[in-house]
Every structure is written in structure tokens, then in C-alpha cells.
Amino acid sequence: MVKAIVGANWGDEGKGKITDMLAQQSNIVIRFQGGANAGHTIINDYGRFALHTLPSGVFYPHITNIIGNGVALDIAKLVDELTQVEAQGVPAPNLMVSDRAQLLMPYHVLQDTYEEARLGGKAFGSTKSGIAPFYSDKYAKTGIQVCDLFDEPRLRERLTAAVELKNVLFEHLYHQSRLDANEIMGQLLELRERIRPYVGDTVSFLHQALKEGKSILLEGQLGSMKDPDLGIFPMTTSSHTLAGYGCVGASIPPTAIEDVICVTKAYSSCVGSQTEPFVSELTGPEGDELRRRGGDHGEFGATTGRPRRVGWFDAVATQYGCMIQGATQAALTCLDVLGYLDEIPVCTGYEIDGIVTNSFPTTPSLLRAKPVFTKLPGWNCDIRGCTNYAALPANAQAYVDFLEAQIGVPITMVSTGPKREEMAYRTPKR
Ligand code: GDP
């Protein structure tokens, strides 16, 4: 049985908490895309964690945690995260790193940083983790796989070729110092020893696990809007954020994914550059208030600490986001955050050049879209920690019913606080 848990929006939907809950019931948890450029927040009995690379099953000794071949692997960051988790009292996790995963190199981080500086005000708001240069190199076939670390002549040859290209860019486009392949080779050999115990053939492992009927959880990072094909290009990330990519990035057969759980928040948040279209955005003091009240410590990036832009629930984007994920069910998080409002607007349409639509458009049209809001009554009380759906105020239930009808996907879980147990299960209306 394979389940995927993915974001319907811009990321930060609160996937961390739901993944942590679902991980507990799984034998295997896999990261299949992205790198250390985004983070989940997980709060459990060991404390509060911001995981960037490690799969969310690391807190449970019965789980095999896999870094799939589709991940941008920054070994130094992975090792730091492992050390940090263990320092907070978590037993050494059961971890496996795909021998086909590719390495995010220090020069990818440099290139990302230099490029953002070169673009100046036109920058995309990259986290400068090297993700875009990493995936560019993968598709240009100049990337280095984990397996290459164990064949030194091959590693040296591939590294030398990659560095030759980077040096042209670094010297002549960015006017920065040249890289030294020998120095990087030395660093890689050191990192190889740190990762050696975890490296394995995850493809065979997973296909065997499927034969044995193991329960497998695909853990997505970011959300639908950040997918480079179906998201808001080019304000996207560089790897596919859709459950379907689990077939490639984790080598899971397409027919094996039975359940796709899409996580969405009761309001919207978006981290990235100001130039990114964000139709339902709420600015000014009202926006500041929602940002301050959002999440468990306000809406600030788990990786970057950057303030997130916030807005009302965007039903147009979320319906689309769930559709392209192939959602079978949805989890709605942070409903508790909205308890302070008398009235809650929901974006139910986009007005583009005088025409109102509820289908999610391509970027040029999206940039011209103005929100059409439907206002729903608030419930004006604190529902934090409520675990009994039927005990939620009628207006809170009506809000959830309305969102469900808008997005066309059954909402089965409603999260009422950051802690794992703060969850109300709901029988969908549809
Ligand atoms: P992810 O990237 O989708 O995993 O999102 P994060 O977990 O980083 O961000 C969600 C933030 O909201 C975190 O600070 C969570 O602790 C918090 N959070 C998750 N669910 C809820 C909820 O139902 N209510 C509140 N108030 N905070 C939540």
C-alpha cells in the first residue's frame, strides 16, 4: 500500500505534522524530490524539529527512512541534521540513501548565490541552497551520483569535467574565484565516509517491500504551485512537487500509489519573492495580524526565517492544486488560526480582463488576476486543540463544508493546532 502526502499550494501547508502522524503507521517513509531548501516543522515527544532532508519517519525505530534517487542530496547538511536529531535524544534512525541520488555540491550553492546577486531585483527569491543549479546539472548530465563516490577514477573524471564548466561561469560571468577540483575531491572523499553506512540500492529494496505488502509513505516537499511544469512557472522550484513524481524520484510504479493526501491550510501563505503572483494576498495591518497569528509561531519560513506572505483561502488555486496531485482526500490545517475573525473571505474566483473564472490560469494571466471573494461568517472563539469534529462551532463546520465543495476533494482531517494530537477527523459530505 503506497500513500503520498503532498502540498496543494505553495508549501508550508502543515505537511510536517500530518506526515509525522501517517509515518507512524508506515513501514517505509521516502523523500522523493527537492533538497534542503524547505523544511517541515514536527513537534513530538522529543521536542520541536525543523527537518529539511531527513524523512519524517526518523522518530520511529520501526521505520526505514529513504532518501530517494530524486532528491538533491547535500551530504554535509544530511549529516548535520542526523547529528542534531540524535543530540535531541532521538535514537539513531534507520536510514537508507539511494546510490542513484545525485550530490548537491558546494559549487551549486555558490552558483545559486552568485546568480541571485547577478539578477538583483529580478531574482526569484531562491533559498540559495543550490537547488536550481543542481537540477540543471542533473538534466545536463554533468551531475554526480552517490555511486560515483565509490569509484574514485570515475569520480575524479566527472568532477573535473563539471568544475571546468563551472569555472568558465564563475570567472567570466560572475567574476568570482575559480574552483579547485582537487580540493573538492578531498572534501567528497571525506563526506563519502560519513554517508557510507547508509548507501544502498533503494530501488530493489522498495520493489521487494512492495511485493511483501509493506506500507510505504511518499513524503512531498513544497506544493503544487511550485511544480516546474504545472505550477506558477518560473516562480517554482526545480524538482517536481507532485505525487506522480514519486514514481520517478522513488521508483514506485504509478499503479502502486493508492492514496494521495493533499494538505492545505485554512488560509494561504506563500514564501518567495514579492513578484510572485499571489491573488488572495492580504497586506497591511490585517495581513500582519494573520501572519502573527498563523502556524504555531507566526508565518515565518522554517528554513529561511523569512516572513511569509499571507492571504485568504484560495479555492481556485487549491482546487487546481488538488486536481494535479490526483488527491483522494484532503487535510485542512490551521483552522484554529481563524478563530479571531467575524467574517472570513474565501477567494472563489479570479477576475481576469473583466471575466470571472474559476480555472487556474497560466502565469501571464495569473499576474493580471484579481480575487473574487465570498464572505463566510466566522466562529469567533478559540477552537485550538479540538479533536471532536462534531464539537466544532457550526460556523467552523460550515467553513469546512464550503471549502470541500469548492475544492471537490473530501476533507477527512481538520487540524486545530500544531501538536500531533490536535486533529479532528471528519466524515466527508461528498
Ligand atoms: P510544511 O512545509 O507543509 O511541513 O509546513 P510547516 O510544518 O513548516 O508549517 C506549518 C506551520 O504550522 C508549522 O509551524 C506547524 O507547527 C504549524 N501547524 C501545523 N498544523 C497546525 C494547525 O492546525 N494549527 C496551527 N496553529 N499551527 C499548525
Short mmCIF file of C-alpha atoms and ligand atoms in Angstrom, two decimals:
data_model
loop_
_atom_site.label_atom_id
_atom_site.label_comp_id
_atom_site.label_asym_id
_atom_site.label_seq_id
_atom_site.Cartn_x
_atom_site.Cartn_y
_atom_site.Cartn_z
CA MET A 1 0.00 0.00 0.00
CA VAL A 2 1.55 3.29 -1.06
CA LYS A 3 0.29 6.65 0.17
CA ALA A 4 1.60 10.05 -0.81
CA ILE A 5 1.37 13.16 1.26
CA VAL A 6 1.79 16.36 -0.68
CA GLY A 7 1.00 20.07 -0.59
CA ALA A 8 -1.89 21.59 -2.57
CA ASN A 9 -0.47 25.11 -2.56
CA TRP A 10 2.84 26.95 -2.12
CA GLY A 11 4.28 24.68 0.56
CA ASP A 12 4.14 25.26 4.33
CA GLU A 13 0.64 23.82 4.41
CA GLY A 14 1.48 21.93 7.60
CA LYS A 15 2.52 18.68 5.90
CA GLY A 16 5.08 18.01 8.64
CA LYS A 17 2.51 17.27 11.30
CA ILE A 18 0.30 15.09 9.09
CA THR A 19 3.34 13.25 7.72
CA ASP A 20 4.53 12.59 11.25
CA MET A 21 1.13 11.11 12.12
CA LEU A 22 0.94 8.95 9.00
CA ALA A 23 4.59 7.93 9.22
CA GLN A 24 3.86 6.17 12.47
CA GLN A 25 1.58 3.73 10.61
CA SER A 26 4.11 3.09 7.80
CA ASN A 27 7.00 0.69 7.36
CA ILE A 28 8.87 2.97 5.00
CA VAL A 29 8.94 6.76 4.55
CA ILE A 30 10.57 8.21 1.44
CA ARG A 31 11.65 11.66 0.32
CA PHE A 32 11.46 11.64 -3.46
CA GLN A 33 12.24 15.21 -4.62
CA GLY A 34 13.75 18.53 -3.58
CA GLY A 35 16.57 19.10 -1.19
CA ALA A 36 17.29 21.01 2.00
CA ASN A 37 15.60 24.12 0.57
CA ALA A 38 12.38 23.72 2.53
CA GLY A 39 11.55 22.37 5.91
CA HIS A 40 8.82 20.60 7.80
CA THR A 41 8.06 21.51 11.35
CA ILE A 42 7.43 18.49 13.53
CA ILE A 43 6.52 18.72 17.18
CA ASN A 44 6.54 15.44 19.11
CA ASP A 45 7.59 13.96 22.46
CA TYR A 46 11.28 14.57 21.68
CA GLY A 47 10.75 18.27 21.04
CA ARG A 48 10.40 20.60 18.09
CA PHE A 49 12.24 19.81 14.85
CA ALA A 50 12.67 21.52 11.51
CA LEU A 51 13.52 18.65 9.16
CA HIS A 52 14.99 19.64 5.80
CA THR A 53 16.46 16.48 4.35
CA LEU A 54 15.60 13.62 6.68
CA PRO A 55 12.30 11.84 6.07
CA SER A 56 9.69 12.29 8.80
CA GLY A 57 9.86 8.67 9.91
CA VAL A 58 13.19 9.23 11.69
CA PHE A 59 11.48 9.45 15.06
CA TYR A 60 10.28 5.84 14.90
CA PRO A 61 12.66 2.88 15.19
CA HIS A 62 10.33 0.57 13.19
CA ILE A 63 10.55 2.74 10.07
CA THR A 64 13.06 2.59 7.23
CA ASN A 65 13.63 6.15 6.05
CA ILE A 66 14.71 6.53 2.46
CA ILE A 67 16.33 9.38 0.60
CA GLY A 68 15.19 8.55 -2.90
CA ASN A 69 17.07 8.96 -6.15
CA GLY A 70 15.06 12.11 -6.99
CA VAL A 71 16.42 14.09 -4.04
CA ALA A 72 19.14 16.75 -4.26
CA LEU A 73 21.45 15.33 -1.63
CA ASP A 74 23.61 17.73 0.34
CA ILE A 75 25.62 15.21 2.37
CA ALA A 76 27.02 17.76 4.82
CA LYS A 77 23.52 19.01 5.63
CA LEU A 78 22.17 15.47 5.94
CA VAL A 79 24.91 14.54 8.41
CA ASP A 80 24.37 17.76 10.41
CA GLU A 81 20.66 17.04 10.62
CA LEU A 82 21.28 13.48 11.80
CA THR A 83 23.65 14.77 14.49
CA GLN A 84 21.12 17.37 15.57
CA VAL A 85 18.22 14.90 15.80
CA GLU A 86 20.32 12.48 17.83
CA ALA A 87 21.51 15.32 20.10
CA GLN A 88 17.85 15.98 20.94
CA GLY A 89 17.52 12.41 22.24
CA VAL A 90 16.10 10.60 19.19
CA PRO A 91 17.62 7.08 18.77
CA ALA A 92 19.85 6.67 15.67
CA PRO A 93 17.37 6.46 12.78
CA ASN A 94 17.11 3.65 10.32
CA LEU A 95 18.20 5.46 7.15
CA MET A 96 18.92 4.43 3.57
CA VAL A 97 20.27 6.73 0.86
CA SER A 98 19.77 5.82 -2.78
CA ASP A 99 23.00 5.04 -4.61
CA ARG A 100 21.38 6.81 -7.59
CA ALA A 101 20.71 10.07 -5.77
CA GLN A 102 22.83 12.94 -7.04
CA LEU A 103 25.05 15.18 -4.96
CA LEU A 104 24.30 18.77 -4.29
CA MET A 105 27.81 20.22 -4.41
CA PRO A 106 29.22 23.31 -2.70
CA TYR A 107 29.54 24.89 -6.15
CA HIS A 108 25.78 24.59 -6.65
CA VAL A 109 25.25 26.74 -3.58
CA LEU A 110 27.85 29.24 -4.82
CA GLN A 111 26.28 29.37 -8.27
CA ASP A 112 22.82 29.94 -6.78
CA THR A 113 24.16 32.77 -4.62
CA TYR A 114 26.12 34.41 -7.46
CA GLU A 115 23.13 34.16 -9.81
CA GLU A 116 20.73 35.74 -7.30
CA ALA A 117 23.23 38.60 -6.85
CA ARG A 118 23.56 39.00 -10.62
CA LEU A 119 19.79 39.15 -11.07
CA GLY A 120 19.48 41.76 -8.32
CA GLY A 121 15.87 42.97 -8.07
CA LYS A 122 14.75 40.45 -10.71
CA ALA A 123 15.75 37.48 -8.54
CA PHE A 124 13.24 34.67 -7.92
CA GLY A 125 13.77 34.64 -4.18
CA SER A 126 15.79 31.43 -4.16
CA THR A 127 16.77 30.00 -0.79
CA LYS A 128 20.31 29.83 -2.24
CA SER A 129 20.53 26.14 -1.38
CA GLY A 130 21.83 25.32 -4.86
CA ILE A 131 18.67 23.52 -5.96
CA ALA A 132 18.26 25.14 -9.39
CA PRO A 133 21.92 24.64 -10.45
CA PHE A 134 21.75 21.08 -9.06
CA TYR A 135 18.75 20.05 -11.17
CA SER A 136 20.15 21.92 -14.20
CA ASP A 137 23.31 19.82 -13.93
CA LYS A 138 21.30 16.63 -13.49
CA TYR A 139 19.42 17.22 -16.73
CA ALA A 140 22.59 18.44 -18.46
CA LYS A 141 24.06 15.10 -17.33
CA THR A 142 27.01 16.70 -15.57
CA GLY A 143 25.74 15.73 -12.10
CA ILE A 144 27.47 13.25 -9.81
CA GLN A 145 25.64 10.27 -8.35
CA VAL A 146 26.22 8.81 -4.89
CA CYS A 147 27.50 5.60 -6.54
CA ASP A 148 30.27 7.63 -8.23
CA LEU A 149 31.76 8.33 -4.80
CA PHE A 150 32.77 4.68 -4.63
CA ASP A 151 34.67 4.68 -7.92
CA GLU A 152 37.49 7.19 -7.48
CA PRO A 153 38.81 7.42 -11.05
CA ARG A 154 35.26 7.93 -12.32
CA LEU A 155 34.53 10.46 -9.61
CA ARG A 156 37.67 12.45 -10.44
CA GLU A 157 36.85 12.43 -14.14
CA ARG A 158 33.26 13.59 -13.65
CA LEU A 159 34.23 16.18 -11.08
CA THR A 160 37.00 17.60 -13.27
CA ALA A 161 34.59 17.92 -16.20
CA ALA A 162 31.96 19.63 -14.03
CA VAL A 163 34.46 22.03 -12.47
CA GLU A 164 35.81 23.00 -15.89
CA LEU A 165 32.34 24.24 -16.88
CA LYS A 166 31.69 25.95 -13.55
CA ASN A 167 34.99 27.80 -13.74
CA VAL A 168 34.05 29.41 -17.05
CA LEU A 169 30.84 30.68 -15.45
CA PHE A 170 32.40 31.68 -12.16
CA GLU A 171 35.31 33.53 -13.71
CA HIS A 172 33.71 35.18 -16.70
CA LEU A 173 30.04 35.67 -15.81
CA TYR A 174 30.19 36.16 -12.05
CA HIS A 175 33.79 37.46 -11.74
CA GLN A 176 34.47 35.17 -8.81
CA SER A 177 37.39 32.94 -7.93
CA ARG A 178 37.97 29.61 -9.64
CA LEU A 179 37.19 26.25 -8.08
CA ASP A 180 39.91 23.71 -7.39
CA ALA A 181 38.86 20.18 -8.37
CA ASN A 182 41.50 18.58 -6.13
CA GLU A 183 40.21 20.39 -3.09
CA ILE A 184 36.62 19.36 -3.81
CA MET A 185 37.75 15.78 -4.43
CA GLY A 186 39.26 15.70 -0.94
CA GLN A 187 36.04 17.03 0.59
CA LEU A 188 33.94 14.48 -1.28
CA LEU A 189 36.07 11.57 -0.10
CA GLU A 190 35.60 12.72 3.48
CA LEU A 191 31.86 13.08 3.04
CA ARG A 192 31.74 9.65 1.40
CA GLU A 193 32.93 8.04 4.63
CA ARG A 194 30.24 9.78 6.61
CA ILE A 195 27.50 8.59 4.32
CA ARG A 196 28.85 5.12 3.54
CA PRO A 197 26.80 3.25 6.20
CA TYR A 198 23.54 4.46 4.70
CA VAL A 199 24.09 4.00 0.96
CA GLY A 200 22.15 1.23 -0.76
CA ASP A 201 20.09 0.01 -3.69
CA THR A 202 16.79 1.60 -2.70
CA VAL A 203 15.15 0.59 -5.99
CA SER A 204 15.46 -3.15 -5.28
CA PHE A 205 14.65 -2.57 -1.62
CA LEU A 206 11.41 -0.77 -2.46
CA HIS A 207 10.26 -3.21 -5.09
CA GLN A 208 10.85 -6.07 -2.65
CA ALA A 209 8.94 -4.15 0.02
CA LEU A 210 6.04 -3.71 -2.42
CA LYS A 211 5.98 -7.47 -3.05
CA GLU A 212 5.86 -8.05 0.69
CA GLY A 213 2.89 -5.69 1.02
CA LYS A 214 4.72 -3.17 3.20
CA SER A 215 3.11 0.20 3.79
CA ILE A 216 5.05 2.98 2.14
CA LEU A 217 4.66 6.72 2.55
CA LEU A 218 5.90 9.17 -0.07
CA GLU A 219 6.69 12.47 1.57
CA GLY A 220 6.42 15.51 -0.67
CA GLN A 221 8.07 18.86 -0.13
CA LEU A 222 6.63 22.27 -1.08
CA GLY A 223 3.33 22.11 -3.03
CA SER A 224 1.53 22.06 -6.38
CA MET A 225 2.11 25.76 -7.17
CA LYS A 226 5.88 25.15 -7.04
CA ASP A 227 5.92 22.40 -9.66
CA PRO A 228 8.05 23.48 -12.65
CA ASP A 229 5.56 22.06 -15.18
CA LEU A 230 2.15 22.61 -13.65
CA GLY A 231 2.89 25.33 -11.10
CA ILE A 232 3.45 29.08 -11.42
CA PHE A 233 6.47 28.97 -13.71
CA PRO A 234 9.13 30.31 -13.28
CA MET A 235 8.37 31.11 -9.63
CA THR A 236 8.65 27.40 -8.99
CA THR A 237 11.19 25.10 -7.55
CA SER A 238 13.33 22.93 -9.86
CA SER A 239 12.02 19.48 -8.97
CA HIS A 240 8.51 18.12 -9.33
CA THR A 241 6.38 18.58 -6.26
CA LEU A 242 3.58 16.29 -7.46
CA ALA A 243 2.75 12.86 -6.07
CA GLY A 244 3.19 11.50 -9.60
CA TYR A 245 6.89 12.28 -9.41
CA GLY A 246 7.17 9.69 -6.64
CA CYS A 247 7.13 7.15 -9.47
CA VAL A 248 10.43 8.52 -10.73
CA GLY A 249 12.06 10.04 -7.64
CA ALA A 250 11.36 6.98 -5.51
CA SER A 251 10.97 4.31 -8.21
CA ILE A 252 7.41 3.48 -7.14
CA PRO A 253 5.26 2.11 -10.00
CA PRO A 254 2.43 4.52 -10.96
CA THR A 255 -0.20 1.85 -10.36
CA ALA A 256 1.01 1.32 -6.78
CA ILE A 257 0.06 4.75 -5.41
CA GLU A 258 -3.42 4.24 -3.97
CA ASP A 259 -3.93 7.23 -1.75
CA VAL A 260 -2.87 10.84 -2.30
CA ILE A 261 -3.42 13.06 0.71
CA CYS A 262 -3.31 16.72 -0.18
CA VAL A 263 -2.60 19.13 2.64
CA THR A 264 -4.00 22.64 2.51
CA LYS A 265 -4.25 25.41 5.06
CA ALA A 266 -7.44 27.20 6.15
CA TYR A 267 -5.85 30.41 4.78
CA SER A 268 -2.98 30.90 2.32
CA SER A 269 0.71 31.57 2.77
CA CYS A 270 3.45 31.90 0.24
CA VAL A 271 7.16 32.28 0.74
CA GLY A 272 9.22 33.58 -2.15
CA SER A 273 9.71 36.81 -3.96
CA GLN A 274 7.27 39.73 -3.92
CA THR A 275 6.97 39.45 -7.70
CA GLU A 276 5.22 36.09 -7.45
CA PRO A 277 1.50 36.31 -8.21
CA PHE A 278 -0.47 35.65 -5.03
CA VAL A 279 -4.06 36.52 -5.87
CA SER A 280 -5.74 36.21 -2.47
CA GLU A 281 -2.97 38.10 -0.62
CA LEU A 282 -3.84 40.12 2.45
CA THR A 283 -1.50 43.06 3.04
CA GLY A 284 -1.30 45.91 5.57
CA PRO A 285 -2.21 45.57 9.27
CA GLU A 286 -4.77 42.81 8.58
CA GLY A 287 -2.09 40.78 6.82
CA ASP A 288 0.35 41.44 9.67
CA GLU A 289 -2.21 40.15 12.14
CA LEU A 290 -2.86 36.93 10.20
CA ARG A 291 0.91 36.40 9.80
CA ARG A 292 1.45 36.90 13.52
CA ARG A 293 -1.36 34.50 14.45
CA GLY A 294 -0.55 31.88 11.79
CA GLY A 295 1.09 28.47 12.33
CA ASP A 296 2.49 27.86 15.78
CA HIS A 297 4.95 30.78 15.87
CA GLY A 298 3.61 33.05 13.16
CA GLU A 299 4.13 32.56 9.44
CA PHE A 300 7.91 32.67 9.04
CA GLY A 301 9.93 30.26 6.86
CA ALA A 302 11.15 27.07 8.60
CA THR A 303 14.40 27.14 6.60
CA THR A 304 14.95 30.84 5.95
CA GLY A 305 13.06 32.61 8.78
CA ARG A 306 11.67 34.94 6.08
CA PRO A 307 8.19 36.35 6.75
CA ARG A 308 5.68 34.53 4.59
CA ARG A 309 3.12 36.45 2.57
CA VAL A 310 -0.34 35.55 3.79
CA GLY A 311 -3.84 35.68 2.33
CA TRP A 312 -7.31 34.16 2.41
CA PHE A 313 -8.01 30.61 1.33
CA ASP A 314 -7.68 30.45 -2.45
CA ALA A 315 -10.25 27.94 -3.67
CA VAL A 316 -9.26 28.41 -7.33
CA ALA A 317 -5.61 27.57 -6.69
CA THR A 318 -6.43 24.80 -4.21
CA GLN A 319 -8.96 23.05 -6.45
CA TYR A 320 -6.31 23.05 -9.18
CA GLY A 321 -3.56 22.09 -6.74
CA CYS A 322 -5.54 19.06 -5.52
CA MET A 323 -6.54 18.11 -9.07
CA ILE A 324 -2.98 17.96 -10.41
CA GLN A 325 -1.87 15.96 -7.37
CA GLY A 326 -4.68 13.45 -8.02
CA ALA A 327 -5.85 13.96 -4.44
CA THR A 328 -8.03 11.22 -2.97
CA GLN A 329 -8.51 13.13 0.28
CA ALA A 330 -7.56 16.47 1.78
CA ALA A 331 -6.30 17.53 5.20
CA LEU A 332 -7.15 21.07 6.25
CA THR A 333 -4.70 22.59 8.73
CA CYS A 334 -4.60 25.68 10.94
CA LEU A 335 -8.37 26.09 11.22
CA ASP A 336 -7.76 27.30 14.80
CA VAL A 337 -5.86 30.33 13.47
CA LEU A 338 -9.05 31.91 12.03
CA GLY A 339 -10.96 31.99 15.34
CA TYR A 340 -10.39 35.73 15.80
CA LEU A 341 -12.38 36.80 12.74
CA ASP A 342 -16.02 37.94 12.49
CA GLU A 343 -16.10 37.24 8.80
CA ILE A 344 -13.78 35.14 6.62
CA PRO A 345 -13.33 35.85 2.91
CA VAL A 346 -12.59 32.90 0.60
CA CYS A 347 -11.27 33.51 -2.89
CA THR A 348 -13.76 31.69 -5.13
CA GLY A 349 -12.92 33.21 -8.49
CA TYR A 350 -10.32 35.16 -10.43
CA GLU A 351 -11.29 38.17 -12.48
CA ILE A 352 -9.01 38.35 -15.49
CA ASP A 353 -9.54 41.15 -18.03
CA GLY A 354 -13.13 41.60 -16.82
CA ILE A 355 -14.06 37.91 -16.98
CA VAL A 356 -14.50 35.82 -13.83
CA THR A 357 -13.13 32.30 -13.96
CA ASN A 358 -12.54 29.51 -11.51
CA SER A 359 -9.98 27.66 -13.58
CA PHE A 360 -6.40 28.26 -12.63
CA PRO A 361 -4.59 30.08 -15.45
CA THR A 362 -1.03 30.24 -16.77
CA THR A 363 1.36 32.80 -15.30
CA PRO A 364 0.78 35.78 -17.66
CA SER A 365 -2.99 35.67 -16.93
CA LEU A 366 -2.43 34.93 -13.27
CA LEU A 367 -0.39 38.13 -13.00
CA ARG A 368 -3.50 40.07 -14.09
CA ALA A 369 -5.96 38.15 -11.89
CA LYS A 370 -7.94 39.95 -9.19
CA PRO A 371 -9.60 37.97 -6.42
CA VAL A 372 -13.36 37.48 -6.21
CA PHE A 373 -14.24 36.80 -2.60
CA THR A 374 -17.18 35.04 -0.99
CA LYS A 375 -17.52 36.01 2.67
CA LEU A 376 -18.39 33.41 5.27
CA PRO A 377 -19.31 34.07 8.89
CA GLY A 378 -16.53 33.48 11.44
CA TRP A 379 -16.98 31.48 14.66
CA ASN A 380 -15.31 33.98 16.93
CA CYS A 381 -13.89 31.61 19.51
CA ASP A 382 -10.83 29.56 20.27
CA ILE A 383 -11.06 26.01 18.88
CA ARG A 384 -7.39 25.17 19.41
CA GLY A 385 -6.84 21.54 20.32
CA CYS A 386 -10.39 20.42 19.49
CA THR A 387 -10.34 16.73 18.48
CA ASN A 388 -14.07 16.13 18.13
CA TYR A 389 -15.27 17.42 14.79
CA ALA A 390 -18.91 17.45 15.85
CA ALA A 391 -18.00 19.72 18.77
CA LEU A 392 -16.63 22.46 16.48
CA PRO A 393 -18.83 25.57 16.22
CA ALA A 394 -21.45 25.36 13.46
CA ASN A 395 -19.78 28.19 11.52
CA ALA A 396 -16.40 26.42 11.62
CA GLN A 397 -18.03 23.26 10.23
CA ALA A 398 -19.85 25.33 7.61
CA TYR A 399 -16.50 26.87 6.59
CA VAL A 400 -15.01 23.38 6.11
CA ASP A 401 -18.10 22.21 4.18
CA PHE A 402 -17.80 25.24 1.92
CA LEU A 403 -14.10 24.64 1.20
CA GLU A 404 -14.75 20.96 0.49
CA ALA A 405 -17.44 21.83 -2.05
CA GLN A 406 -15.08 24.35 -3.67
CA ILE A 407 -12.05 22.08 -3.99
CA GLY A 408 -14.01 18.95 -4.92
CA VAL A 409 -11.97 16.65 -2.67
CA PRO A 410 -13.21 15.06 0.58
CA ILE A 411 -11.73 16.75 3.64
CA THR A 412 -11.07 13.94 6.09
CA MET A 413 -8.84 15.66 8.63
CA VAL A 414 -9.09 19.08 10.21
CA SER A 415 -6.09 20.21 12.19
CA THR A 416 -6.75 22.51 15.13
CA GLY A 417 -3.25 23.11 16.47
CA PRO A 418 0.42 22.35 15.82
CA LYS A 419 0.62 19.31 18.12
CA ARG A 420 0.14 15.87 16.72
CA GLU A 421 -2.95 15.08 18.77
CA GLU A 422 -4.68 18.35 17.82
CA MET A 423 -6.64 16.79 14.98
CA ALA A 424 -10.35 16.34 14.34
CA TYR A 425 -11.34 13.54 11.96
CA ARG A 426 -14.27 14.31 9.72
CA THR A 427 -16.67 12.22 7.70
CA PRO A 428 -16.76 13.95 4.32
CA LYS A 429 -20.06 15.28 2.97
CA ARG A 430 -19.36 14.16 -0.58
P1 GDP B 1 5.18 22.03 5.76
O1 GDP B 1 6.32 22.59 4.98
O2 GDP B 1 3.96 21.85 4.92
O3 GDP B 1 5.54 20.83 6.56
O4 GDP B 1 4.74 23.19 6.77
P2 GDP B 1 5.36 23.50 8.18
O5 GDP B 1 5.08 22.34 9.05
O6 GDP B 1 6.73 24.03 8.11
O7 GDP B 1 4.48 24.78 8.53
C1 GDP B 1 3.31 24.75 9.15
C2 GDP B 1 3.39 25.52 10.45
O8 GDP B 1 2.12 25.46 11.03
C3 GDP B 1 4.31 24.91 11.50
O9 GDP B 1 4.80 25.93 12.31
C4 GDP B 1 3.40 23.96 12.27
O10 GDP B 1 3.83 23.69 13.59
C5 GDP B 1 2.14 24.74 12.26
N1 GDP B 1 0.90 23.97 12.24
C6 GDP B 1 0.61 22.80 11.58
N2 GDP B 1 -0.69 22.48 11.74
C7 GDP B 1 -1.24 23.48 12.50
C8 GDP B 1 -2.55 23.74 12.99
O11 GDP B 1 -3.50 23.01 12.75
N3 GDP B 1 -2.72 24.88 13.72
C9 GDP B 1 -1.71 25.74 13.99
N4 GDP B 1 -1.97 26.83 14.72
N5 GDP B 1 -0.46 25.54 13.55
C10 GDP B 1 -0.23 24.42 12.82
#
